[in-house]
Amino acid sequence: MKVSVFRKAHFNAAHRLHNPSLSEERNLELFGLCNNPSYHGHNYMLEVKVKGEIDPETGYVMDTKVLKDIIRQEVQEKFDHRNLNLDTEEFRNLNPTAENIAVVIWNALRKRIDKNLDMSIRLYETENNFVEFDGK
Amino acid sequence: MKVSVFRKAHFNAAHRLHNPSLSEERNLELFGLCNNPSYHGHNYMLEVKVKGEIDPETGYVMDTKVLKDIIRQEVQEKFDHRNLNLDTEEFRNLNPTAENIAVVIWNALRKRIDKNLDMSIRLYETENNFVEFDGK
Amino acid sequence: MKVSVFRKAHFNAAHRLHNPSLSEERNLELFGLCNNPSYHGHNYMLEVKVKGEIDPETGYVMDTKVLKDIIRQEVQEKFDHRNLNLDTEEFRNLNPTAENIAVVIWNALRKRIDKNLDMSIRLYETENNFVEFDGK
Amino acid sequence: MKVSVFRKAHFNAAHRLHNPSLSEERNLELFGLCNNPSYHGHNYMLEVKVKGEIDPETGYVMDTKVLKDIIRQEVQEKFDHRNLNLDTEEFRNLNPTAENIAVVIWNALRKRIDKNLDMSIRLYETENNFVEFDGK
Amino acid sequence: MKVSVFRKAHFNAAHRLHNPSLSEERNLELFGLCNNPSYHGHNYMLEVKVKGEIDPETGYVMDTKVLKDIIRQEVQEKFDHRNLNLDTEEFRNLNPTAENIAVVIWNALRKRIDKNLDMSIRLYETENNFVEFDGK
Amino acid sequence: MKVSVFRKAHFNAAHRLHNPSLSEERNLELFGLCNNPSYHGHNYMLEVKVKGEIDPETGYVMDTKVLKDIIRQEVQEKFDHRNLNLDTEEFRNLNPTAENIAVVIWNALRKRIDKNLDMSIRLYETENNFVEFDGK
């Protein structure tokens, strides 16, 4: 019998959509305004879901205070108030679309979460655009 | 490895819950206030989910600007500022419950989305009542 | 020393924007899609604000359970699941714009609220469009 | 072909996280501020999901007015404006974590919902912390 | 020329509505379920508004990081995860209605905010019930 | 008798807090992470309030479709998907704090709105931080 536990967190970052292996023309065609070379930005909202059995001692699947700290270390300290394209290793050569950011965050969090727990994430770029990734 | 991409859209419509093959009494019994012959209405909020592999060139599962246009053509241009019972082919003989509206919208969108992508939708009739359909 | 107390309530209604003293052409020109003769509809959200001194016995400016009942009687029982143009006395000859609905609701509530209390309302037609009225 | 129908409801309750079979020290270590012996509280938000075939007569998977009444009887009448630890049978000897509350609510609702319908719930303790349970 | 700056913060607390100078019967009559002797609780949301001239050096009316710290010290450290009636000096003899909590919080914050700045607060007890106080 | 009409709009932009007339050290001290030379970004949400008499012909204080177009031209076309510091005339020498952005937007909109109407704006930088300006 498994319960899923969710925790939300926020970070504010600049980015531009840009594939460095394509021409400027192709990038503009693909990404339009999102390709602006001076960058634009978002309030990203992350929702992390961890699924597993309830520990009978604590009544927790996972202590959300611990989950909160992991998210702070692996996501907020790396990406909050940063330029994803310029300031991070992860997106130096990877186009920071919501999809790619979600995969990067999932991989970073997955290493820190108990192997007995399933994990998936949802990442909101705006209220109207968001993505989900569960590693499969 | 598949990522899900979500896009939201809104439309405002009038409707009444009414099964034309039943008596007035039975309709009133089943649907109460929602059966009001003069109609009432809602701000519908639609959430479309498309799941697939990330295209390595774009970093997208699907360009959400394209998805936004498909939703506009298939949903908003047909239903926004309309009376679902009177103004649409789809609900002339089909009771416009949230469930039935979701099935109709799913079918309209499914035809326009790449076969390699899974698709499901969520439709909010009010903040407290909503439905989900994935075609299965 | 005065505190303001707020209470929210919802109602779902059909309407069309239409000034019966103008021609069909002028109505269409002014109101576009909102003039659809078959009606469209909204989830209206009402926020009522009542301002006054705190009663030292209760610690209340006004019991919000009483305010909730007044809103139910004066607003929800009249307008919820109704067609504003067809089913209500108030909008038979008054164009049910958000502005006019707000004035009508304010007048109905004002009669029921203690004269020592100030009252204003906010009415959301959609998440992006709303109005405020304080009687002045 | 199955559609999921969702209904939201709210209740406000006091609780403390406390495992009566552990020492005071261990409880404090595990639960920190949440172990406060005088209790704290939350606005809980419950989202119930019911999945099944659309009834061709009504266009409903399940009448959400009926679902609303079941939620009122099984959840709100038991837990709203209560102290979960002191006032309820369910949490006299069970630590009222969000996970445990979700299992208790799921079990109470499951008995009242048609066996042909799948059921899962989501329970928000705060905007940032929530859980999901589907009985498996 | 004055700009208003707003900052939100949250705290979770237990309380009961109870005027210790009245009889049990009168308390129950006035406050109903909210008078439950075992307490219930809320996720309180506080919105602090500070109005003043923009400092030409910083472009700030007030550094919201400083405002955030003042709110943490004066509100969250006192009330978060507490029982307002039992654990706080402020509500030992004062009924913790939203109105009274707002006055108490306003007084605590007012002492810490520059006299040249106007200050008002909004306090949400639930999504549907909230109050506002500006000291006048 | 005056009614206020509100319209919301969104734009996503990069910025850094930086006063070019101060030293790097002083900028870092004042603005911390927000001073990051590579920029960060936000989903800005703008709420425009226009207050005036209801036009008896239309039932409108102001047609919100017209207001929507003015906001698009004066705000979204200038700032959406831009870097406020690099790409805009307005913030080349003005620190783009929420306060300063609000004053700039208010001035741009004020020129386009009928002199008989009062106007104020609210600008959300994040869900927790926002500002209001009415020109006084």
CSV table of N, CA and C in Angstrom, one decimal, chain C residues 1-10 45 47-49 51 54-65 122, chain E residues 17 19 22 26 30-32 34 95 97-100 102-103 122 124 126-136:
chain,number,residue,atom,x,y,z
C,1,MET,N,-11.5,52.7,15.3
C,1,MET,CA,-10.7,51.7,14.7
C,1,MET,C,-11.5,50.6,14.0
C,2,LYS,N,-11.4,50.5,12.7
C,2,LYS,CA,-12.3,49.7,11.8
C,2,LYS,C,-11.5,48.6,11.1
C,3,VAL,N,-12.1,47.5,11.1
C,3,VAL,CA,-11.6,46.3,10.4
C,3,VAL,C,-12.5,45.9,9.2
C,4,SER,N,-12.0,45.5,8.1
C,4,SER,CA,-12.8,45.0,7.0
C,4,SER,C,-12.8,43.5,7.0
C,5,VAL,N,-14.0,43.0,6.8
C,5,VAL,CA,-14.2,41.5,6.8
C,5,VAL,C,-14.7,41.2,5.4
C,6,PHE,N,-14.1,40.1,4.8
C,6,PHE,CA,-14.5,39.7,3.4
C,6,PHE,C,-15.1,38.3,3.4
C,7,ARG,N,-16.0,38.1,2.5
C,7,ARG,CA,-16.6,36.7,2.4
C,7,ARG,C,-16.8,36.5,0.9
C,8,LYS,N,-16.4,35.3,0.4
C,8,LYS,CA,-16.5,35.0,-1.0
C,8,LYS,C,-17.7,34.0,-1.2
C,9,ALA,N,-18.3,34.1,-2.4
C,9,ALA,CA,-19.3,33.2,-2.8
C,9,ALA,C,-19.3,33.1,-4.4
C,10,HIS,N,-19.9,32.0,-4.9
C,10,HIS,CA,-19.9,31.7,-6.3
C,10,HIS,C,-21.3,31.5,-6.8
C,45,MET,N,-17.6,35.0,-9.4
C,45,MET,CA,-17.1,34.9,-8.0
C,45,MET,C,-17.3,36.2,-7.4
C,47,GLU,N,-17.0,38.8,-4.0
C,47,GLU,CA,-16.2,39.0,-2.8
C,47,GLU,C,-16.9,40.2,-2.1
C,48,VAL,N,-17.5,40.0,-0.9
C,48,VAL,CA,-18.2,41.1,-0.3
C,48,VAL,C,-17.3,41.6,0.9
C,49,LYS,N,-17.2,42.9,1.0
C,49,LYS,CA,-16.3,43.5,2.0
C,49,LYS,C,-17.2,44.4,2.9
C,51,LYS,N,-17.0,46.8,6.4
C,51,LYS,CA,-16.1,47.4,7.3
C,51,LYS,C,-16.7,48.1,8.5
C,54,ILE,N,-14.9,46.5,15.6
C,54,ILE,CA,-15.0,45.1,16.2
C,54,ILE,C,-16.0,45.1,17.4
C,55,ASP,N,-17.0,44.3,17.4
C,55,ASP,CA,-17.8,44.1,18.6
C,55,ASP,C,-17.0,43.5,19.7
C,56,PRO,N,-16.9,44.2,20.9
C,56,PRO,CA,-16.0,43.6,21.9
C,56,PRO,C,-16.5,42.3,22.5
C,57,GLU,N,-17.8,42.0,22.4
C,57,GLU,CA,-18.3,40.7,22.9
C,57,GLU,C,-17.9,39.6,22.0
C,58,THR,N,-18.1,39.7,20.7
C,58,THR,CA,-17.9,38.6,19.8
C,58,THR,C,-16.5,38.6,19.2
C,59,GLY,N,-15.8,39.8,19.2
C,59,GLY,CA,-14.6,39.9,18.4
C,59,GLY,C,-14.8,39.9,16.9
C,60,TYR,N,-16.1,40.0,16.5
C,60,TYR,CA,-16.5,40.1,15.1
C,60,TYR,C,-16.8,41.5,14.7
C,61,VAL,N,-16.5,41.9,13.5
C,61,VAL,CA,-17.2,43.1,12.9
C,61,VAL,C,-18.6,42.7,12.5
C,62,MET,N,-18.7,41.5,11.9
C,62,MET,CA,-20.0,41.0,11.5
C,62,MET,C,-19.8,39.5,11.4
C,63,ASP,N,-20.7,38.7,11.9
C,63,ASP,CA,-20.6,37.2,11.9
C,63,ASP,C,-20.7,36.8,10.4
C,64,THR,N,-19.6,36.2,9.9
C,64,THR,CA,-19.5,35.8,8.5
C,64,THR,C,-20.5,34.7,8.1
C,65,LYS,N,-21.0,34.0,9.1
C,65,LYS,CA,-22.1,33.0,8.8
C,65,LYS,C,-23.4,33.8,8.5
C,122,ARG,N,-16.6,43.1,-4.9
C,122,ARG,CA,-15.8,42.8,-6.1
C,122,ARG,C,-16.5,41.6,-6.7
E,17,LEU,N,-12.7,29.9,19.0
E,17,LEU,CA,-13.4,31.2,19.3
E,17,LEU,C,-14.0,31.0,20.6
E,19,ASN,N,-14.9,33.6,24.2
E,19,ASN,CA,-14.8,34.8,25.0
E,19,ASN,C,-14.9,34.4,26.5
E,22,LEU,N,-17.7,35.3,29.0
E,22,LEU,CA,-19.1,34.9,28.7
E,22,LEU,C,-19.3,33.4,29.2
E,26,ARG,N,-23.4,30.9,26.1
E,26,ARG,CA,-23.4,32.0,25.2
E,26,ARG,C,-22.3,31.9,24.2
E,30,LEU,N,-22.8,31.9,20.2
E,30,LEU,CA,-22.2,32.8,19.3
E,30,LEU,C,-21.3,32.2,18.3
E,31,PHE,N,-20.5,31.1,18.7
E,31,PHE,CA,-19.4,30.6,17.8
E,31,PHE,C,-19.6,29.2,17.3
E,32,GLY,N,-20.7,28.5,17.7
E,32,GLY,CA,-21.0,27.2,17.2
E,32,GLY,C,-19.8,26.3,17.1
E,34,CYS,N,-17.0,26.6,15.9
E,34,CYS,CA,-15.7,27.3,16.1
E,34,CYS,C,-15.3,27.4,17.6
E,95,ASN,N,-10.2,37.0,22.3
E,95,ASN,CA,-10.8,36.0,21.4
E,95,ASN,C,-10.1,36.0,20.1
E,97,THR,N,-10.5,35.8,17.0
E,97,THR,CA,-11.2,35.9,15.7
E,97,THR,C,-10.2,36.5,14.7
E,98,ALA,N,-10.5,36.3,13.4
E,98,ALA,CA,-9.6,36.9,12.4
E,98,ALA,C,-9.4,38.4,12.6
E,99,GLU,N,-10.5,39.1,13.0
E,99,GLU,CA,-10.4,40.5,13.3
E,99,GLU,C,-9.4,40.8,14.4
E,100,ASN,N,-9.5,40.1,15.5
E,100,ASN,CA,-8.6,40.4,16.6
E,100,ASN,C,-7.1,40.0,16.3
E,102,ALA,N,-5.8,40.1,13.4
E,102,ALA,CA,-5.3,41.2,12.5
E,102,ALA,C,-4.8,42.4,13.2
E,103,VAL,N,-5.6,42.8,14.2
E,103,VAL,CA,-5.2,44.0,15.0
E,103,VAL,C,-3.9,43.7,15.8
E,122,ARG,N,-3.7,42.3,5.4
E,122,ARG,CA,-4.8,41.4,5.1
E,122,ARG,C,-4.5,40.1,5.6
E,124,TYR,N,-5.9,36.1,5.7
E,124,TYR,CA,-6.8,35.1,5.2
E,124,TYR,C,-6.9,34.0,6.3
E,126,THR,N,-9.4,31.5,5.8
E,126,THR,CA,-9.6,30.4,4.7
E,126,THR,C,-9.6,31.2,3.4
E,127,GLU,N,-9.7,30.5,2.4
E,127,GLU,CA,-9.8,31.1,1.0
E,127,GLU,C,-11.0,32.0,0.9
E,128,ASN,N,-12.0,31.7,1.7
E,128,ASN,CA,-13.3,32.4,1.6
E,128,ASN,C,-13.5,33.5,2.6
E,129,ASN,N,-12.7,33.5,3.7
E,129,ASN,CA,-12.9,34.4,4.8
E,129,ASN,C,-11.6,35.1,5.1
E,130,PHE,N,-11.6,36.5,5.0
E,130,PHE,CA,-10.4,37.2,5.3
E,130,PHE,C,-10.7,38.6,5.8
E,131,VAL,N,-9.7,39.2,6.4
E,131,VAL,CA,-10.0,40.6,7.0
E,131,VAL,C,-8.8,41.5,6.6
E,132,GLU,N,-9.1,42.8,6.8
E,132,GLU,CA,-8.1,43.8,6.4
E,132,GLU,C,-8.0,44.9,7.6
E,133,PHE,N,-6.9,45.3,7.9
E,133,PHE,CA,-6.8,46.4,8.9
E,133,PHE,C,-5.6,47.3,8.6
E,134,ASP,N,-5.9,48.6,8.7
E,134,ASP,CA,-4.9,49.7,8.4
E,134,ASP,C,-4.6,50.6,9.6
E,135,GLY,N,-5.1,50.2,10.8
E,135,GLY,CA,-4.8,50.9,12.0
E,135,GLY,C,-5.7,52.1,12.3
E,136,LYS,N,-6.6,52.4,11.4
E,136,LYS,CA,-7.5,53.5,11.5
E,136,LYS,C,-8.9,53.1,12.0
